[in-house]
Amino acid sequence: DAGVIQSPRHEVTEMGQEVTLRCKPISGHDYLFWYRQTMMRGLELLIYFNNNVPIDDSGMPEDRFSAKMPNASFSTLKIQPSEPRDSAVYFCASKPGQGKGFNYGYTFGSGTRLTVV
Amino acid sequence: AQTVTQSQPEMSVQEAETVTLSCTYDTSESDYYLFWYKQPPSRQMILVIRQEAYKQQNATENRFSVNFQKAAKSFSLKISDSQLGDAAMYFCAYRTLFGNEKLTFGTGTRLTIIP
């Protein structure tokens, strides 16, 4: 298995531009999570999906952030417009559903380092 | 809300020695999961070990073991025979047994291995 695949690995963009981060979860995993890691706030959950449906988006910082999961093998996190304070590492993770190793921890992707200048 | 505290921002250990990383948490729930994740310089978050709160036996994975003290809400990680490849940030995390699938992370401990 290729694991959770995120792209791009690095992204540098100018303030005000739209940024789209992509994630391909492990095949067969029912849960997908987006986390953000910063020095100030550590690792914080932004949103998670179960069977492509958003379950908890309480961590999405503001309306500039949106996440979609159009099918079981793909998710995007979009920031529009981007701001310097959005600079962080964004992780995607996935987890099996009930009866498929459900109680194990997540499998994380390698993250996208976003720099907004 | 649950909180996870790692009070040691940095730790160091001589190669081949044993080191213990501390983690405490606060919860009103009786059943939950606890995890230790490793983040090496490559940035990848790697699951090291997990513990179910309803199990009294401490989890062990090769050189990694935990000391789970439920009453004290403590969940420390012991690394035996430390190796250079163990150098990384280590994060303790909590997840409820039922309901929200969110992992709540501590702030991490940076572990340095001294050759």
Short mmCIF file of C-alpha atoms in Angstrom, two decimals, chain B:
data_model
loop_
_atom_site.label_atom_id
_atom_site.label_comp_id
_atom_site.label_asym_id
_atom_site.label_seq_id
_atom_site.Cartn_x
_atom_site.Cartn_y
_atom_site.Cartn_z
CA ALA B 1 -12.72 19.04 26.79
CA GLN B 2 -9.82 16.67 26.93
CA THR B 3 -6.30 18.05 27.24
CA VAL B 4 -2.92 16.37 26.84
CA THR B 5 0.20 17.73 28.52
CA GLN B 6 3.80 16.90 27.76
CA SER B 7 5.92 18.76 30.28
CA GLN B 8 9.32 17.93 28.77
CA PRO B 9 9.95 20.06 25.67
CA GLU B 10 13.33 18.37 25.16
CA MET B 11 15.06 15.22 26.32
CA SER B 12 18.38 13.61 25.49
CA VAL B 13 19.77 10.14 26.04
CA GLN B 14 22.97 8.28 25.34
CA GLU B 15 22.79 5.70 22.59
CA ALA B 16 21.89 2.25 23.99
CA GLU B 17 20.46 3.75 27.18
CA THR B 18 16.83 3.95 28.29
CA VAL B 19 14.72 7.10 28.31
CA THR B 20 11.20 7.83 29.52
CA LEU B 21 8.96 10.52 28.04
CA SER B 22 6.11 11.83 30.17
CA CYS B 23 2.51 12.52 29.26
CA THR B 24 -0.49 13.41 31.38
CA TYR B 25 -4.03 14.00 30.25
CA ASP B 26 -7.28 15.28 31.60
CA THR B 27 -10.61 13.63 30.86
CA SER B 28 -13.88 12.82 32.54
CA GLU B 29 -14.36 9.69 30.45
CA SER B 30 -13.61 6.19 31.67
CA ASP B 31 -12.87 4.56 28.32
CA TYR B 32 -10.55 6.01 25.70
CA TYR B 33 -7.42 5.38 23.66
CA LEU B 34 -3.95 6.79 24.12
CA PHE B 35 -1.23 6.91 21.49
CA TRP B 36 2.38 7.87 21.04
CA TYR B 37 3.41 9.21 17.64
CA LYS B 38 6.93 9.83 16.40
CA GLN B 39 7.76 12.66 13.99
CA PRO B 40 11.30 12.42 12.62
CA PRO B 41 12.90 15.23 10.59
CA SER B 42 11.20 13.79 7.50
CA ARG B 43 7.97 15.19 9.00
CA GLN B 44 6.04 11.92 8.70
CA MET B 45 3.84 11.14 11.73
CA ILE B 46 4.42 7.51 12.67
CA LEU B 47 2.34 5.55 15.18
CA VAL B 48 4.63 4.07 17.81
CA ILE B 49 2.27 2.46 20.29
CA ARG B 50 -1.32 2.58 21.50
CA GLN B 51 -3.12 1.75 24.73
CA GLU B 52 -6.78 1.06 25.42
CA ALA B 53 -7.82 2.52 28.76
CA TYR B 54 -9.95 -0.53 29.60
CA LYS B 55 -6.88 -2.77 29.44
CA GLN B 56 -4.76 -2.88 32.57
CA GLN B 57 -1.78 -4.43 30.84
CA ASN B 58 0.75 -1.95 29.55
CA ALA B 59 1.31 -2.03 25.80
CA THR B 60 4.68 -3.05 24.40
CA GLU B 61 6.11 -2.86 20.89
CA ASN B 62 9.67 -4.15 20.68
CA ARG B 63 11.89 -1.53 22.39
CA PHE B 64 8.93 0.73 23.14
CA SER B 65 6.68 0.27 26.13
CA VAL B 66 4.26 2.40 28.10
CA ASN B 67 3.52 2.91 31.76
CA PHE B 68 -0.20 3.58 31.89
CA GLN B 69 -1.48 4.83 35.24
CA LYS B 70 -5.21 5.38 34.76
CA ALA B 71 -5.94 6.84 38.18
CA ALA B 72 -3.12 9.31 37.83
CA LYS B 73 -4.01 9.98 34.18
CA SER B 74 -0.44 9.37 33.19
CA PHE B 75 0.86 7.69 30.04
CA SER B 76 4.65 7.62 29.77
CA LEU B 77 6.70 6.12 26.95
CA LYS B 78 9.85 4.15 27.66
CA ILE B 79 12.39 3.62 24.92
CA SER B 80 14.95 0.94 25.67
CA ASP B 81 18.31 0.50 23.95
CA SER B 82 17.98 3.92 22.31
CA GLN B 83 19.17 4.13 18.73
CA LEU B 84 20.16 7.06 16.55
CA GLY B 85 17.03 6.50 14.49
CA ASP B 86 14.89 7.21 17.54
CA ALA B 87 15.78 10.91 17.36
CA ALA B 88 12.51 12.71 16.67
CA MET B 89 9.62 14.68 18.13
CA TYR B 90 7.31 12.44 20.14
CA PHE B 91 3.66 13.31 20.57
CA CYS B 92 1.22 11.85 23.02
CA ALA B 93 -2.41 11.77 21.85
CA TYR B 94 -5.85 11.00 23.23
CA ARG B 95 -9.01 9.78 21.56
CA THR B 96 -12.39 9.06 23.04
CA LEU B 97 -13.72 5.51 22.74
CA PHE B 98 -17.12 6.51 21.46
CA GLY B 99 -18.22 9.41 19.35
CA ASN B 100 -15.80 11.93 17.92
CA GLU B 101 -12.81 10.45 16.13
CA LYS B 102 -10.63 13.47 16.86
CA LEU B 103 -7.11 12.93 18.16
CA THR B 104 -6.02 15.50 20.74
CA PHE B 105 -2.26 15.93 20.77
CA GLY B 106 0.20 17.14 23.35
CA THR B 107 2.82 19.74 22.45
CA GLY B 108 5.54 17.16 21.90
CA THR B 109 8.96 16.23 23.29
CA ARG B 110 12.05 16.53 21.15
CA LEU B 111 14.31 13.53 21.77
CA THR B 112 18.01 13.75 20.97
CA ILE B 113 20.20 10.64 20.88
CA ILE B 114 23.81 11.22 21.88
CA PRO B 115 26.24 8.86 20.10
#
